[in-house]
Amino acid sequence: DIQMTQSPSSLSASVGDRVTITCRASQSISIYLNWYQQKPGKAPKLLIYAASSLQSGVPSRFSGSGSVTDFTLTISSLQPEDFATYYCQQSYTTPHTFGQGTKLEIK
Amino acid sequence: QITLKESGPTLVKPTQTLTLTCTFSGFSLSTSGLGVGWIRQPPGKALEWLALIYWDDDKRYNPSLKSRLAITKDTSKNQVVLTMTNMDPVDTATYFCARYRWGYDYWGQGTLVTVSS
């Protein structure tokens, strides 16, 4: 299985901050990397697919970059509704493994 | 409008078999490139990928659970069914189904399954 490692595991930030979350794959996954946002009691929501493609309806303050093994999710200016847990996931090969999550909290 | 919804028991006993149904609308699983997968999340923990069935009936499983899982589809009914045998309390989780294209772009609300005697 491909292991996905996110950092940090948790993060405190303020509204308006620029935030970056990183995800590293244990082997090359090309650009087959997706990012999800999950709020308590809700299903995950796809934000970014194929490393840098913005899912329809997702605000442009979210962006993704990277390839091979190293990826980042950036939120350019945090909004109150962005405080949530974020997961990366590889879809290069099954099992489509997820990272352990990054909890973004209000400072 | 694309929707998915999970259904099945909320409580199962240890050693029993769990059967979950994902009923979807707004797309057809006969469309090339599409799939429907199952993902679970134990309370307070991370997401765990379980299984995926593609439009061409190709089936993929999490190797760590492969011996216990089976996924099938009924294209005419717009349903995907996941069965998991020999349930254990550690399998207590919210189980989600989701449509797969590039990523999992549409999700059901999830169903909490508790394993307890």
Coordinates of C-alpha atoms in Angstrom, one line a residue:
Chain A
D1 CA 0.0 0.0 0.0
I2 CA 1.1 3.6 -0.6
Q3 CA 1.4 5.5 2.7
M4 CA 0.2 9.1 2.8
T5 CA 1.7 11.4 5.5
Q6 CA 0.3 14.8 6.2
S7 CA 1.8 17.6 8.2
P8 CA 1.1 19.2 10.4
S9 CA -1.5 17.0 12.2
S10 CA -3.1 20.1 13.6
L11 CA -2.8 23.8 13.0
S12 CA -4.1 27.0 14.6
A13 CA -4.6 30.0 12.4
S14 CA -6.6 33.2 12.2
V15 CA -9.1 34.5 9.7
G16 CA -7.3 36.0 6.9
D17 CA -4.1 33.9 7.3
R18 CA -2.5 32.0 4.5
V19 CA -2.2 28.3 5.4
T20 CA -0.3 25.5 3.8
I21 CA -0.8 21.8 4.5
T22 CA 1.6 19.2 3.1
C23 CA 1.2 15.6 2.0
R24 CA 3.9 13.1 1.2
A25 CA 3.4 9.8 -0.6
S26 CA 5.6 6.8 0.2
Q27 CA 6.2 6.3 -3.5
S28 CA 5.6 8.2 -6.8
I29 CA 1.9 8.8 -7.5
S30 CA 2.4 11.3 -10.4
I31 CA -0.4 13.8 -9.9
Y32 CA -3.0 11.4 -8.6
L33 CA -3.6 13.3 -5.4
N34 CA -6.9 14.7 -4.1
W35 CA -7.7 16.9 -1.2
Y36 CA -10.9 16.8 0.9
Q37 CA -12.4 19.0 3.6
Q38 CA -14.5 17.4 6.3
K39 CA -16.6 19.2 9.0
P40 CA -17.8 17.4 12.1
G41 CA -20.7 15.1 11.4
K42 CA -20.5 15.6 7.6
A43 CA -19.2 13.7 4.7
P44 CA -15.9 14.8 3.2
K45 CA -16.0 17.3 0.3
L46 CA -13.7 17.1 -2.7
L47 CA -11.7 20.3 -3.0
I48 CA -8.8 19.5 -5.4
Y49 CA -8.3 16.6 -7.7
A50 CA -5.3 15.6 -9.8
A51 CA -3.1 17.6 -7.5
S52 CA -4.0 21.1 -8.7
S53 CA -7.5 21.0 -10.4
L54 CA -10.1 22.9 -8.5
Q55 CA -13.4 21.0 -8.1
S56 CA -16.4 22.8 -9.4
G57 CA -18.0 25.2 -6.9
V58 CA -14.9 25.3 -4.6
P59 CA -13.7 28.9 -3.8
S60 CA -10.5 30.0 -5.6
R61 CA -8.7 30.7 -2.3
F62 CA -8.1 26.9 -2.3
S63 CA -5.2 25.7 -4.5
G64 CA -3.1 22.6 -4.8
S65 CA 0.3 21.9 -6.2
G66 CA 2.9 19.2 -6.4
S67 CA 3.7 16.0 -8.2
V68 CA 5.5 12.6 -7.7
T69 CA 5.7 12.4 -3.9
D70 CA 5.2 15.9 -2.5
F71 CA 2.1 17.9 -2.5
T72 CA 0.6 21.0 -0.9
L73 CA -2.8 22.5 -0.2
T74 CA -2.9 26.2 0.3
I75 CA -5.7 28.4 1.5
S76 CA -4.8 31.9 0.5
S77 CA -7.0 33.8 3.1
L78 CA -8.7 31.8 5.7
Q79 CA -12.4 32.3 6.1
P80 CA -14.5 31.2 9.2
E81 CA -16.1 28.3 7.2
D82 CA -12.6 26.9 6.4
F83 CA -12.0 25.6 9.9
A84 CA -12.3 21.8 9.4
T85 CA -10.2 18.7 9.0
Y86 CA -8.4 18.2 5.7
Y87 CA -7.4 14.9 4.1
C88 CA -5.2 14.1 1.2
Q89 CA -5.8 10.9 -0.8
Q90 CA -3.9 9.1 -3.6
S91 CA -5.9 7.6 -6.5
Y92 CA -2.8 6.4 -8.4
T93 CA -3.5 2.8 -7.4
T94 CA -5.8 0.9 -5.1
P95 CA -6.2 0.9 -2.1
H96 CA -6.9 4.6 -2.5
T97 CA -5.2 5.5 0.8
F98 CA -5.9 8.7 2.8
G99 CA -3.6 10.7 5.0
Q100 CA -4.2 10.9 8.7
G101 CA -5.8 14.3 8.4
T102 CA -4.9 17.9 9.4
K103 CA -7.2 19.6 11.9
L104 CA -7.4 23.4 11.2
E105 CA -8.5 25.3 14.3
I106 CA -9.2 28.9 15.1
K107 CA -6.4 30.7 16.9
Chain B
Q1 CA -28.5 16.6 -9.4
I2 CA -26.3 13.8 -8.1
T3 CA -27.1 12.1 -4.8
L4 CA -26.0 9.0 -2.9
K5 CA -27.5 7.5 0.2
E6 CA -26.3 4.6 2.3
S7 CA -28.8 2.2 4.0
G8 CA -28.4 -0.8 6.2
P9 CA -28.4 -1.8 9.9
T10 CA -27.2 0.5 12.5
L11 CA -26.3 -2.3 14.9
V12 CA -24.8 -5.6 14.2
K13 CA -23.5 -8.3 16.5
P14 CA -19.9 -9.6 16.5
T15 CA -19.3 -12.3 13.9
Q16 CA -22.4 -11.2 11.9
T17 CA -22.3 -10.1 8.2
L18 CA -23.0 -6.5 7.4
T19 CA -24.8 -5.6 4.2
L20 CA -24.9 -1.9 3.1
T21 CA -26.6 -0.5 0.1
C22 CA -25.7 2.6 -1.7
T23 CA -28.6 4.0 -3.7
F24 CA -27.7 6.8 -6.1
S25 CA -29.3 9.1 -8.7
G26 CA -28.2 11.6 -11.2
F27 CA -25.6 9.4 -13.0
S28 CA -25.4 5.9 -14.4
L29 CA -22.8 3.4 -13.3
S30 CA -22.7 2.1 -16.9
T31 CA -20.9 5.4 -17.9
S32 CA -17.3 4.8 -18.9
G33 CA -14.8 6.0 -16.3
L34 CA -17.1 6.1 -13.3
G35 CA -17.0 4.0 -10.1
V36 CA -18.7 3.9 -6.7
G37 CA -16.6 3.3 -3.6
W38 CA -17.0 2.7 0.1
I39 CA -15.0 4.5 2.7
R40 CA -15.4 4.3 6.5
Q41 CA -14.4 6.4 9.5
P42 CA -14.3 5.1 13.0
P43 CA -15.4 7.7 15.6
G44 CA -12.8 10.4 15.9
K45 CA -10.4 8.7 13.5
A46 CA -9.3 9.1 9.9
L47 CA -10.9 7.9 6.7
E48 CA -10.2 4.4 5.5
W49 CA -10.8 3.3 2.0
L50 CA -12.6 -0.1 1.7
A51 CA -13.6 -1.0 -1.9
L52 CA -14.4 0.3 -5.3
I53 CA -16.5 -1.0 -8.3
Y54 CA -16.0 0.5 -11.7
W55 CA -18.5 0.9 -14.6
D56 CA -17.0 -2.2 -16.3
D57 CA -17.5 -4.3 -13.1
D58 CA -13.8 -4.2 -12.2
K59 CA -13.7 -4.6 -8.4
R60 CA -10.9 -3.4 -6.1
Y61 CA -10.6 -4.1 -2.4
N62 CA -8.4 -2.9 0.5
P63 CA -6.0 -5.8 0.9
S64 CA -6.2 -5.7 4.7
L65 CA -9.9 -6.5 4.5
K66 CA -10.1 -8.3 1.2
S67 CA -11.1 -11.6 2.6
R68 CA -14.1 -10.1 4.3
L69 CA -15.4 -7.7 1.7
A70 CA -17.6 -8.1 -1.4
I71 CA -18.9 -5.3 -3.6
T72 CA -21.5 -5.7 -6.3
K73 CA -23.6 -3.4 -8.5
D74 CA -27.1 -3.4 -9.9
T75 CA -27.0 -0.9 -12.7
S76 CA -30.7 -1.1 -13.4
K77 CA -31.5 -0.2 -9.8
N78 CA -28.7 2.4 -9.4
Q79 CA -27.4 0.5 -6.4
V80 CA -24.0 -0.7 -5.1
V81 CA -23.9 -3.2 -2.3
L82 CA -21.1 -3.8 0.1
T83 CA -20.9 -6.9 2.3
M84 CA -18.5 -7.3 5.2
T85 CA -18.3 -10.6 7.0
N86 CA -17.3 -11.5 10.5
M87 CA -17.9 -8.1 12.0
D88 CA -16.0 -7.0 15.1
P89 CA -16.3 -4.1 17.5
V90 CA -13.3 -2.5 15.8
D91 CA -15.4 -2.2 12.6
T92 CA -17.7 0.3 14.4
A93 CA -17.6 3.3 12.1
T94 CA -19.5 5.6 9.8
Y95 CA -19.6 4.0 6.4
F96 CA -19.8 6.3 3.3
C97 CA -20.4 5.5 -0.3
A98 CA -19.1 8.0 -2.9
R99 CA -18.9 8.4 -6.7
Y100 CA -15.4 8.0 -8.1
R101 CA -14.2 9.8 -11.2
W102 CA -10.9 11.6 -10.7
G103 CA -11.5 11.8 -7.0
Y104 CA -14.5 10.9 -4.9
D105 CA -16.6 13.8 -6.0
Y106 CA -20.0 13.1 -4.5
W107 CA -20.6 11.4 -1.2
G108 CA -23.5 10.0 0.7
Q109 CA -24.3 11.4 4.2
G110 CA -22.9 8.2 5.8
T111 CA -24.4 5.6 8.1
L112 CA -23.1 4.8 11.5
V113 CA -22.7 1.1 12.1
T114 CA -22.1 -0.1 15.7
V115 CA -20.8 -3.6 16.3
S116 CA -21.8 -4.8 19.8
S117 CA -23.3 -7.8 21.4

